[in-house]
Coordinates of C-alpha atoms and ligand atoms in Angstrom, one line a residue:
Chain A
X1 CA 24.9 26.3 -8.8
X2 CA 21.8 23.7 -9.7
X3 CA 23.5 22.7 -13.5
X4 CA 26.6 21.5 -12.3
X5 CA 24.8 19.6 -9.7
X6 CA 22.4 18.5 -12.7
X7 CA 26.0 17.9 -14.4
X8 CA 26.7 15.4 -11.9
X9 CA 23.3 13.1 -12.3
X10 CA 24.4 13.5 -16.1
X11 CA 27.5 12.3 -16.2
X12 CA 27.0 9.2 -13.6
X13 CA 24.1 8.3 -15.7
X14 CA 26.1 8.1 -18.7
X15 CA 28.6 6.1 -17.5
X16 CA 26.6 3.8 -15.0
X17 CA 25.7 1.2 -16.9
X18 CA 21.3 0.7 -17.8
X19 CA 19.8 0.0 -14.1
X20 CA 17.2 -1.8 -16.1
X21 CA 17.1 -5.8 -16.5
X22 CA 16.9 -7.6 -19.7
X23 CA 13.6 -9.6 -18.5
X24 CA 12.2 -11.8 -19.1
X25 CA 15.5 -13.0 -21.1
X26 CA 17.1 -12.0 -17.6
X27 CA 15.2 -13.9 -14.5
X28 CA 13.9 -11.3 -12.1
X29 CA 14.9 -10.8 -8.5
X30 CA 13.7 -12.9 -6.4
X31 CA 14.1 -13.4 -2.5
X32 CA 13.5 -16.2 -0.2
X33 CA 10.3 -14.8 0.7
X34 CA 8.9 -13.4 -2.6
X35 CA 5.7 -15.2 -2.8
X36 CA 5.4 -16.8 -6.5
X37 CA 2.8 -19.5 -6.8
X38 CA 1.4 -22.3 -4.2
X39 CA 2.1 -26.1 -4.5
X40 CA 1.0 -28.9 -2.3
X41 CA 2.1 -32.2 -1.8
X42 CA -0.4 -34.7 -2.0
X43 CA 1.0 -37.5 0.0
X44 CA 0.7 -35.2 3.3
X45 CA -2.8 -33.4 2.5
X46 CA -5.1 -34.7 5.0
X47 CA -8.4 -33.1 2.9
X48 CA -9.6 -31.0 6.1
X49 CA -10.4 -28.7 4.0
X50 CA -8.6 -25.2 6.4
X51 CA -6.9 -23.8 3.3
X52 CA -10.9 -24.1 1.3
X53 CA -12.6 -22.1 3.9
X54 CA -9.7 -19.5 4.8
X55 CA -8.7 -18.2 1.5
X56 CA -10.2 -15.3 1.3
X57 CA -10.3 -15.0 -2.9
X58 CA -12.0 -18.6 -2.7
X59 CA -9.1 -19.8 -5.8
X60 CA -9.4 -23.2 -3.2
X61 CA -11.7 -26.4 -3.5
X62 CA -11.1 -29.6 -1.2
X63 CA -13.3 -32.3 -2.8
X64 CA -12.7 -34.6 -0.4
X65 CA -15.0 -37.5 -1.7
X66 CA -13.1 -37.6 -4.8
X67 CA -9.8 -36.8 -3.0
X68 CA -9.3 -33.6 -5.3
X69 CA -7.4 -30.3 -4.4
X70 CA -8.0 -28.0 -6.8
X71 CA -6.5 -24.4 -7.0
X72 CA -7.6 -21.8 -9.8
X73 CA -4.5 -20.2 -10.1
X74 CA -6.8 -16.8 -11.8
X75 CA -7.9 -16.1 -8.8
X76 CA -4.8 -17.1 -6.6
X77 CA -3.7 -13.7 -5.4
X78 CA -0.7 -15.3 -3.8
X79 CA -1.7 -13.9 -0.2
X80 CA 0.2 -17.1 1.7
X81 CA -2.9 -17.3 3.8
X82 CA -3.4 -20.9 3.3
X83 CA -0.1 -22.0 3.1
X84 CA 0.2 -20.8 6.9
X85 CA -3.6 -22.1 7.8
X86 CA -2.8 -26.1 6.7
X87 CA -2.3 -28.0 9.8
X88 CA -0.1 -30.6 8.3
X89 CA 2.4 -28.3 6.3
X90 CA 1.3 -29.5 2.7
X91 CA 1.2 -26.3 1.2
X92 CA 4.5 -24.7 0.1
X93 CA 5.3 -20.7 -1.5
X94 CA 7.5 -21.2 -4.5
X95 CA 9.0 -17.8 -5.0
X96 CA 9.3 -18.5 -9.0
X97 CA 6.3 -16.5 -10.4
X98 CA 3.9 -18.7 -12.8
X99 CA 4.6 -17.9 -16.3
X100 CA 1.7 -15.9 -18.5
X101 CA -1.1 -18.0 -20.1
X102 CA -2.7 -17.3 -22.5
X103 CA -5.4 -19.0 -22.5
X104 CA -7.8 -20.2 -19.5
X105 CA -5.9 -23.0 -17.8
X106 CA -5.4 -22.0 -14.9
X107 CA -7.1 -24.5 -12.8
X108 CA -5.0 -26.8 -11.2
X109 CA -6.4 -30.4 -9.9
X110 CA -3.9 -32.8 -7.8
X111 CA -4.8 -35.8 -7.0
X112 CA -4.6 -36.3 -2.9
X113 CA -2.0 -39.8 -2.1
X114 CA -2.3 -39.3 1.4
X115 CA -3.5 -42.6 2.9
X116 CA -4.4 -42.4 6.7
X117 CA -2.0 -44.2 8.7
X118 CA -3.5 -47.4 10.7
X119 CA -3.9 -46.7 14.3
X120 CA -4.3 -49.3 17.0
X121 CA -7.9 -48.6 18.3
X122 CA -7.8 -48.1 21.6
X123 CA -11.9 -48.2 22.5
X124 CA -13.3 -47.0 25.5
X125 CA -15.5 -49.2 27.7
X126 CA -19.5 -48.1 26.7
X127 CA -19.7 -47.9 30.4
X128 CA -17.5 -45.2 30.6
X129 CA -19.9 -43.1 28.3
X130 CA -22.9 -44.1 30.1
X131 CA -21.5 -42.6 33.3
X132 CA -20.9 -38.9 32.5
Chain B
X1 CA -15.5 38.0 -27.5
X2 CA -15.4 35.5 -25.2
X3 CA -17.2 32.8 -24.9
X4 CA -17.5 29.8 -22.1
X5 CA -16.9 26.2 -23.5
X6 CA -16.6 22.9 -21.4
X7 CA -13.3 21.1 -22.1
X8 CA -13.9 17.9 -20.8
X9 CA -10.5 16.3 -18.7
X10 CA -9.8 12.4 -18.8
X11 CA -11.3 9.8 -17.6
X12 CA -8.2 8.7 -19.5
X13 CA -5.4 11.5 -19.8
X14 CA -1.8 11.1 -20.6
X15 CA -0.7 12.7 -17.5
X16 CA -3.5 10.3 -14.9
X17 CA -3.0 7.1 -14.5
X18 CA -6.3 6.5 -13.4
X19 CA -9.8 7.0 -14.1
X20 CA -10.8 10.5 -13.1
X21 CA -13.0 12.9 -15.2
X22 CA -13.1 16.6 -15.2
X23 CA -15.5 18.8 -16.8
X24 CA -13.3 22.5 -17.0
X25 CA -15.9 25.2 -18.0
X26 CA -13.0 27.0 -19.8
X27 CA -13.2 31.2 -21.0
X28 CA -10.1 32.5 -22.6
X29 CA -8.0 30.0 -21.8
X30 CA -8.6 30.3 -18.0
X31 CA -10.8 27.5 -15.9
X32 CA -13.4 29.1 -14.3
X33 CA -14.8 25.9 -12.7
X34 CA -13.9 22.1 -12.5
X35 CA -16.7 19.7 -12.1
X36 CA -15.4 16.2 -11.4
X37 CA -16.6 12.4 -12.4
X38 CA -15.7 9.7 -10.5
X39 CA -17.2 6.4 -10.0
X40 CA -15.3 4.4 -13.4
X41 CA -13.5 2.1 -11.1
X42 CA -15.9 1.2 -8.2
X43 CA -15.7 -2.8 -7.3
X44 CA -17.9 -3.3 -3.8
X45 CA -15.2 -3.9 -1.9
X46 CA -16.8 -2.8 1.3
X47 CA -19.9 -5.2 0.9
X48 CA -17.7 -7.9 1.4
X49 CA -17.3 -7.8 5.1
X50 CA -20.4 -9.3 4.8
X51 CA -18.8 -12.4 3.1
X52 CA -15.3 -12.4 5.0
X53 CA -15.2 -13.2 8.1
X54 CA -12.9 -10.1 9.8
X55 CA -9.6 -11.9 9.9
X56 CA -9.6 -13.0 6.2
X57 CA -10.8 -9.0 5.7
X58 CA -7.3 -7.8 6.1
X59 CA -6.4 -9.6 2.6
X60 CA -9.6 -7.3 1.3
X61 CA -8.9 -4.5 2.9
X62 CA -4.7 -4.1 1.5
X63 CA -6.1 -4.1 -1.9
X64 CA -8.2 -1.1 -1.5
X65 CA -4.7 0.9 -2.8
X66 CA -2.1 -0.9 -4.3
X67 CA 0.7 1.7 -2.8
X68 CA 0.0 2.4 0.4
X69 CA -1.4 -1.3 0.6
X70 CA 0.4 -2.2 4.2
X71 CA -1.3 1.3 5.8
X72 CA -5.0 0.0 4.5
X73 CA -4.2 -3.2 6.3
X74 CA -2.9 -1.9 9.5
X75 CA -5.6 0.4 10.2
X76 CA -8.2 -2.0 9.4
X77 CA -6.3 -4.4 12.4
X78 CA -5.8 -1.1 14.5
X79 CA -9.4 -0.8 14.4
X80 CA -10.4 -4.4 15.3
X81 CA -7.7 -4.5 17.9
X82 CA -8.9 -1.4 19.7
X83 CA -12.9 -3.2 19.6
X84 CA -11.3 -6.2 21.2
X85 CA -8.9 -5.3 23.6
X86 CA -6.0 -7.0 21.8
X87 CA -2.6 -5.4 23.0
X88 CA -0.1 -5.9 20.3
X89 CA 3.5 -6.6 20.8
X90 CA 5.7 -4.2 20.7
X91 CA 7.7 -5.5 18.0
X92 CA 5.2 -5.7 15.8
X93 CA 4.3 -2.4 16.7
X94 CA 8.3 -0.8 15.5
X95 CA 7.9 -3.5 12.5
X96 CA 4.6 -1.4 11.7
X97 CA 6.1 1.4 11.7
X98 CA 9.2 0.4 9.3
X99 CA 6.7 -0.8 6.5
X100 CA 4.4 2.0 6.7
X101 CA 7.6 4.4 6.2
X102 CA 8.8 2.0 3.3
X103 CA 5.6 2.4 1.8
X104 CA 5.5 6.1 2.6
X105 CA 8.9 6.5 0.5
X106 CA 7.9 4.4 -2.6
X107 CA 4.7 6.3 -2.9
X108 CA 6.4 9.6 -2.8
X109 CA 8.9 8.4 -5.1
X110 CA 6.2 7.0 -7.5
X111 CA 4.9 10.4 -7.2
X112 CA 7.8 12.6 -8.0
X113 CA 8.4 9.7 -11.0
X114 CA 4.7 10.9 -12.6
X115 CA 4.6 14.4 -11.4
X116 CA 7.8 15.0 -13.5
X117 CA 6.5 13.4 -15.9
X118 CA 3.8 15.2 -16.2
X119 CA 6.2 18.0 -16.3
X120 CA 7.7 16.5 -19.5
X121 CA 11.1 15.9 -17.6
X122 CA 11.4 12.5 -18.3
X123 CA 15.0 12.3 -17.3
X124 CA 13.7 13.1 -13.7
X125 CA 11.6 10.8 -13.9
X126 CA 13.6 7.6 -14.6
X127 CA 16.0 8.6 -11.9
X128 CA 12.5 8.9 -9.2
X129 CA 11.5 5.4 -10.5
X130 CA 15.5 3.6 -10.4
X131 CA 15.7 4.9 -6.6
X132 CA 12.0 3.9 -5.9
X133 CA 13.4 0.4 -7.4
X134 CA 16.1 -0.4 -4.1
X135 CA 13.3 0.6 -1.4
X136 CA 10.7 -2.2 -3.0
X137 CA 13.4 -4.7 -3.3
X138 CA 14.0 -4.1 0.6
X139 CA 10.0 -4.5 0.8
X140 CA 10.1 -8.0 -1.3
X141 CA 12.9 -9.0 0.8
X142 CA 11.6 -8.5 3.2
X143 CA 7.6 -8.8 3.3
X144 CA 7.4 -11.2 0.3
X145 CA 5.5 -8.8 -1.9
X146 CA 6.7 -5.9 -3.6
X147 CA 3.1 -4.0 -3.7
X148 CA 0.8 -5.9 -1.9
X149 CA 2.9 -6.8 1.5
X150 CA 0.5 -9.0 3.1
X151 CA 2.2 -8.6 6.3
X152 CA -0.3 -7.0 8.5
X153 CA -2.6 -9.1 10.8
X154 CA -5.2 -8.5 13.8
X155 CA -2.7 -9.4 16.6
X156 CA 0.7 -8.1 14.9
X157 CA 2.2 -8.9 11.9
X158 CA 3.1 -11.7 10.0
X159 CA 6.9 -11.5 9.3
X160 CA 9.7 -10.9 11.4
X161 CA 13.0 -8.9 10.5
X162 CA 16.5 -10.5 11.2
X163 CA 18.5 -7.8 13.4
X164 CA 21.1 -8.4 10.2
X165 CA 18.3 -7.4 7.7
X166 CA 17.5 -4.2 9.3
X167 CA 21.4 -3.3 9.7
X168 CA 21.5 -4.3 5.9
X169 CA 18.5 -1.9 5.2
X170 CA 19.4 1.1 6.8
X171 CA 22.8 0.9 4.8
X172 CA 21.2 0.6 1.9
X173 CA 18.8 3.7 3.3
X174 CA 21.9 5.8 3.6
X175 CA 23.2 4.9 0.1
X176 CA 19.4 5.9 -0.9
X177 CA 19.9 9.4 0.9
X178 CA 22.9 10.7 -1.2
X179 CA 21.3 9.8 -4.3
X180 CA 17.7 11.7 -3.2
X181 CA 20.1 14.7 -2.1
X182 CA 21.3 14.6 -5.8
X183 CA 17.8 13.9 -6.9
X184 CA 15.9 17.1 -4.9
X185 CA 18.7 19.7 -6.2
X186 CA 17.1 19.7 -9.5
X187 CA 13.1 19.1 -8.0
X188 CA 13.5 21.7 -5.7
X189 CA 16.2 24.5 -7.2
X190 CA 15.9 23.9 -11.0
X191 CA 14.3 27.0 -12.5
X192 CA 12.5 25.2 -15.1
X193 CA 10.8 23.5 -12.5
X194 CA 10.4 26.3 -10.2
X195 CA 8.6 28.3 -13.1
X196 CA 6.5 25.8 -13.5
X197 CA 5.2 25.1 -10.2
X198 CA 5.8 28.7 -7.9
X199 CA 2.4 30.7 -7.4
X200 CA 0.2 27.5 -9.2
X201 CA -2.6 26.2 -8.2
X202 CA -2.7 28.8 -5.2
X203 CA -5.0 27.2 -1.5
X204 CA -4.4 29.5 1.5
X205 CA -4.4 27.5 4.7
X206 CA -7.8 28.8 5.7
X207 CA -9.4 27.0 2.7
X208 CA -7.0 24.1 3.1
X209 CA -8.4 23.7 6.7
X210 CA -12.4 24.4 6.0
X211 CA -12.2 22.1 2.8
X212 CA -11.2 19.5 4.9
X213 CA -7.8 18.8 3.2
X214 CA -5.5 15.8 4.6
X215 CA -1.5 14.9 3.9
X216 CA 0.7 17.2 2.2
X217 CA -1.8 19.2 0.3
X218 CA -2.4 20.6 3.8
X219 CA 0.7 20.3 5.0
X220 CA 1.8 22.5 2.1
X221 CA -1.0 25.1 2.7
X222 CA 0.9 25.6 6.3
X223 CA -0.8 23.7 8.8
X224 CA 1.0 21.0 11.0
X225 CA -1.1 18.2 11.0
X226 CA -0.3 15.2 10.4
X227 CA -2.1 11.6 12.3
X228 CA 1.6 10.2 12.9
X229 CA 1.4 13.1 15.7
X230 CA -1.3 11.1 17.7
X231 CA 1.5 8.3 18.3
X232 CA -0.4 5.2 16.8
X233 CA 1.6 2.5 16.1
X234 CA 5.2 2.7 17.6
X235 CA 5.2 6.9 16.5
X236 CA 4.5 7.6 20.2
X237 CA 8.3 6.9 21.0
X238 CA 9.9 8.4 17.9
X239 CA 10.5 11.2 17.6
X240 CA 8.8 12.5 14.7
X241 CA 7.9 16.3 13.6
X242 CA 5.5 17.0 10.4
X243 CA 7.1 18.5 7.5
X244 CA 5.1 21.3 7.0
X245 CA 5.8 24.5 4.0
X246 CA 4.2 27.5 3.7
X247 CA 4.2 28.2 -0.1
X248 CA 0.8 27.3 -0.2
X249 CA 1.2 27.0 -4.5
X250 CA 2.2 23.4 -6.2
X251 CA 6.0 23.8 -5.4
X252 CA 5.3 24.1 -1.8
X253 CA 3.3 20.7 -2.0
X254 CA 6.2 19.0 -4.2
X255 CA 8.6 20.4 -1.6
X256 CA 6.7 19.3 1.5
X257 CA 7.1 15.0 0.0
X258 CA 10.0 15.3 -0.8
X259 CA 11.1 16.1 2.6
X260 CA 9.5 13.5 3.9
X261 CA 11.7 11.3 2.2
X262 CA 14.3 12.4 4.3
X263 CA 11.8 12.5 7.5
X264 CA 11.4 8.5 7.1
X265 CA 14.7 7.5 6.3
X266 CA 15.1 9.1 9.6
X267 CA 12.3 7.4 11.5
X268 CA 13.1 4.1 10.0
X269 CA 16.6 4.9 11.2
X270 CA 15.7 5.5 14.6
X271 CA 12.9 2.4 14.4
X272 CA 16.0 0.2 14.1
X273 CA 18.0 1.4 16.7
X274 CA 14.3 1.2 19.2
X275 CA 13.0 -2.0 18.1
X276 CA 12.9 -4.3 21.3
X277 CA 12.7 -8.3 20.9
X278 CA 9.9 -10.3 21.7
X279 CA 7.2 -12.1 19.8
X280 CA 5.7 -10.6 17.0
X281 CA 2.4 -11.7 17.2
X282 CA -0.6 -12.6 19.7
X283 CA -3.5 -15.0 19.4
X284 CA -6.7 -13.5 18.8
X285 CA -9.8 -15.5 19.9
X286 CA -13.0 -14.1 19.9
X287 CA -16.0 -12.0 18.0
X288 CA -15.4 -8.6 17.2
X289 CA -18.3 -6.0 19.1
X290 CA -18.8 -2.4 19.6
X291 CA -17.4 0.1 16.9
X292 CA -14.1 2.5 16.6
X293 CA -12.7 4.7 14.2
X294 CA -9.4 3.5 12.9
X295 CA -7.0 6.7 11.7
X296 CA -3.5 6.5 9.9
X297 CA -1.1 8.8 8.2
X298 CA -0.9 7.4 4.4
X299 CA 1.4 9.1 2.2
X300 CA -1.1 11.0 0.7
X301 CA -2.6 11.5 4.4
X302 CA -5.2 10.8 6.1
X303 CA -6.9 7.5 6.2
X304 CA -10.3 6.4 8.3
X305 CA -11.3 3.1 8.7
X306 CA -14.4 2.8 10.5
X307 CA -15.6 -0.9 11.9
X308 CA -18.5 -1.9 13.4
X309 CA -18.8 -5.5 15.0
X310 CA -22.0 -7.2 15.7
X311 CA -20.8 -10.1 17.7
X312 CA -20.2 -12.3 14.9
X313 CA -17.4 -13.1 12.9
X314 CA -17.9 -10.5 10.3
X315 CA -18.2 -7.2 10.2
X316 CA -21.5 -5.4 10.8
X317 CA -20.3 -2.6 8.5
X318 CA -16.6 -1.1 7.4
X319 CA -16.4 2.0 5.7
X320 CA -13.5 3.8 3.9
X321 CA -12.7 7.6 4.3
X322 CA -9.5 8.0 1.9
X323 CA -7.5 11.0 1.6
X324 CA -8.3 11.8 -2.1
X325 CA -11.8 11.2 -1.2
X326 CA -11.1 14.1 1.1
X327 CA -8.8 16.2 -1.4
X328 CA -11.3 16.7 -3.8
X329 CA -13.1 19.6 -3.0
X330 CA -9.8 21.3 -2.4
X331 CA -8.7 20.7 -5.9
X332 CA -12.1 21.9 -7.2
X333 CA -11.1 25.0 -5.0
X334 CA -7.3 25.0 -6.6
X335 CA -8.6 24.7 -10.1
X336 CA -10.9 28.3 -9.8
X337 CA -9.2 30.3 -11.7
X338 CA -5.9 28.6 -13.2
X339 CA -4.6 28.5 -16.6
X340 CA -6.2 25.3 -18.8
X341 CA -2.3 24.6 -19.2
X342 CA -1.7 24.2 -15.8
X343 CA -4.5 21.8 -14.8
X344 CA -2.7 18.2 -15.3
X345 CA -0.2 19.7 -13.2
X346 CA -2.1 20.8 -10.5
X347 CA -4.6 17.7 -10.7
X348 CA -0.9 15.5 -9.8
X349 CA -0.3 17.6 -6.6
X350 CA -3.0 16.3 -4.7
X351 CA -2.0 13.1 -5.6
X352 CA -4.9 11.4 -6.9
X353 CA -5.4 7.4 -6.0
X354 CA -8.7 6.9 -7.6
X355 CA -8.6 3.4 -6.6
X356 CA -8.5 4.8 -2.8
X357 CA -11.5 7.1 -3.9
X358 CA -13.9 4.7 -5.0
X359 CA -13.0 1.2 -3.5
Ligands
SF4_401 S1 -2.5 -17.6 -1.7 FE1 -4.1 -16.8 -1.1 S2 -5.5 -16.8 -2.4 FE2 -4.3 -17.8 -3.4 S3 -4.8 -20.3 -2.7 FE3 -3.6 -19.5 -0.6 S4 -5.0 -18.6 0.5 FE4 -5.9 -18.8 -1.4
SF4_402 S1 -4.1 -28.6 1.9 FE1 -3.8 -28.5 4.2 S2 -5.6 -27.0 4.8 FE2 -5.7 -28.0 2.7 S3 -7.2 -29.8 2.5 FE3 -5.2 -30.3 2.7 S4 -4.5 -30.8 5.1 FE4 -6.5 -29.4 5.2

C-alpha cells in the first residue's frame, strides 16, 4: 500500500527538524579541499608570470617592473590552476568563500615584497664558452 | 468550429529553468505541431580553443554545463589522450568512474526534483533535493567543488581520494539507498503520479532510434543503448548493464532515471572495491595532432567531443554534440498530438539542458 509508505516519509519529515541551514546566520559547510578564493604570499612570489599565463580566465596580471600581482576576483572562476602551477608555492586556495560585493571592487593588487637572495656568483671563465 | 492557434511556450516558463522556446500549433487543446526555437544563451565556447591551450581548455570544456561538468571535462581529456597516445593510470580511470557516477546521481536527483515540481508535487521536490545535497557534499569533499568539480586533467585526474574517504562514501551511499527506496515508492507507485505520466508523450522504439534519441529517452523506449557498454574509463572492468524500460511513455523515462540511481550506487561500490593503488596522472608533453571522436555517457545521454589537433598547442577544432541536441527531434515527435496541459511534463522528460545545447 503506497499510502502507508508515504506515511513513513511524512512522519519522518514531521519528527525530523529542518534539513536546511539558516545561511548566512549559520556558516555554509566547508571541507579542507573546498575551493574558496586565491591568496598570495607576497614575500615568496618571484614574479615569474606562470600563474598569469596559465589562468584560463585571464584573471591574474603580474606586473614585473612595478612588482605588482593583481587578481580580478570577478573574473576568477576558482579553478585552482594558478595554485598548481606556481613554482614556489606562494599561492594558496583558501576554503572560505568570498563575501558578496555590492560594487565592482574585485580587483585586488598585492605588492610583491620578494627580495632575491644574494648568491655567490660563480662565473665560468669566458674561454669555456668559446670552446663550444 | 475549431481553429488553429499558436501558443508560445517559453523562453521563460515556470517549469523550465532555462530558456527554451516552443511554438505550439494548437487546435482544440491538442498540440498539432511544436516548433523549437533555440539560441538564447549561445556563449561561443567552441571558438575558445583558438585562444586557450589544450591543457587549459579542460576548464572551459567543464563549464559547458553545470550538471555534467565532470563528464564534459573527462570526455574532452579522453579525446586528447587518445590523440596523443597517452596511457592513463588505472587508478585515475576508476576515480573518473566514481566521479562520473556521482555526477549522474546528482543530475538524476535534480531532475526528479524538478519533475516533481513540474507536476506540482512540492514535497517530493524538496525530498529529492535534500538527498541530492548528500551527493553534492561528497563531491565537494573529494573534488573541492560542488558543481564544477575541476578534477579531470589531460593524463589523469588532479586529485586522489583516500581509502578511508572511499569507505566513508560507500557507507553514506548505503544510507542514501534506503532513503531513495522510500522516495521511489512515491515516484513509481503513487496513483496520482502514474495517472499524470502513463501513456503520455509516447515515443515508439523505431521513432526513438530513427530520430536519434539518446540516454534515458532512448532507454525508456526499450532500446538498450548506453555508451558505458563500450567500456571507456574503467567501465570495462566493472559489471554494468543498461537500465531499460518498455513503456515508451513519460513514466518509463522517469523509471529509467530512478533505477539508474541504484545502478550508479552499485557501480560506485564495485569501483571502490576494485580500485588499485598507484599514480593518478602521467605527465603529458607534446602537441596534439590528428583527430578523435570522444564519446561518453552523460546523465542525459551520449555526449560527443570531436577534437582536431594541428600540431600546435591550440586545437584546430573542437565540436560538442550534447544529448539535449539529439533529444530535440524526439521531443518534437512526442509533442505531436498531446494535450496542451501535458507539454511541460513531456518537455521535462527529455531533461533539457539548454546550457549544453547551445554552448
Ligand atoms: S583560480 Fe583559476 S581562474 Fe582563478 S586566478 Fe587562479 S587560475 Fe585564474
Ligand atoms: S604567484 Fe607564483 S606563478 Fe605567479 S608570478 Fe608569483 S611565483 Fe610566479
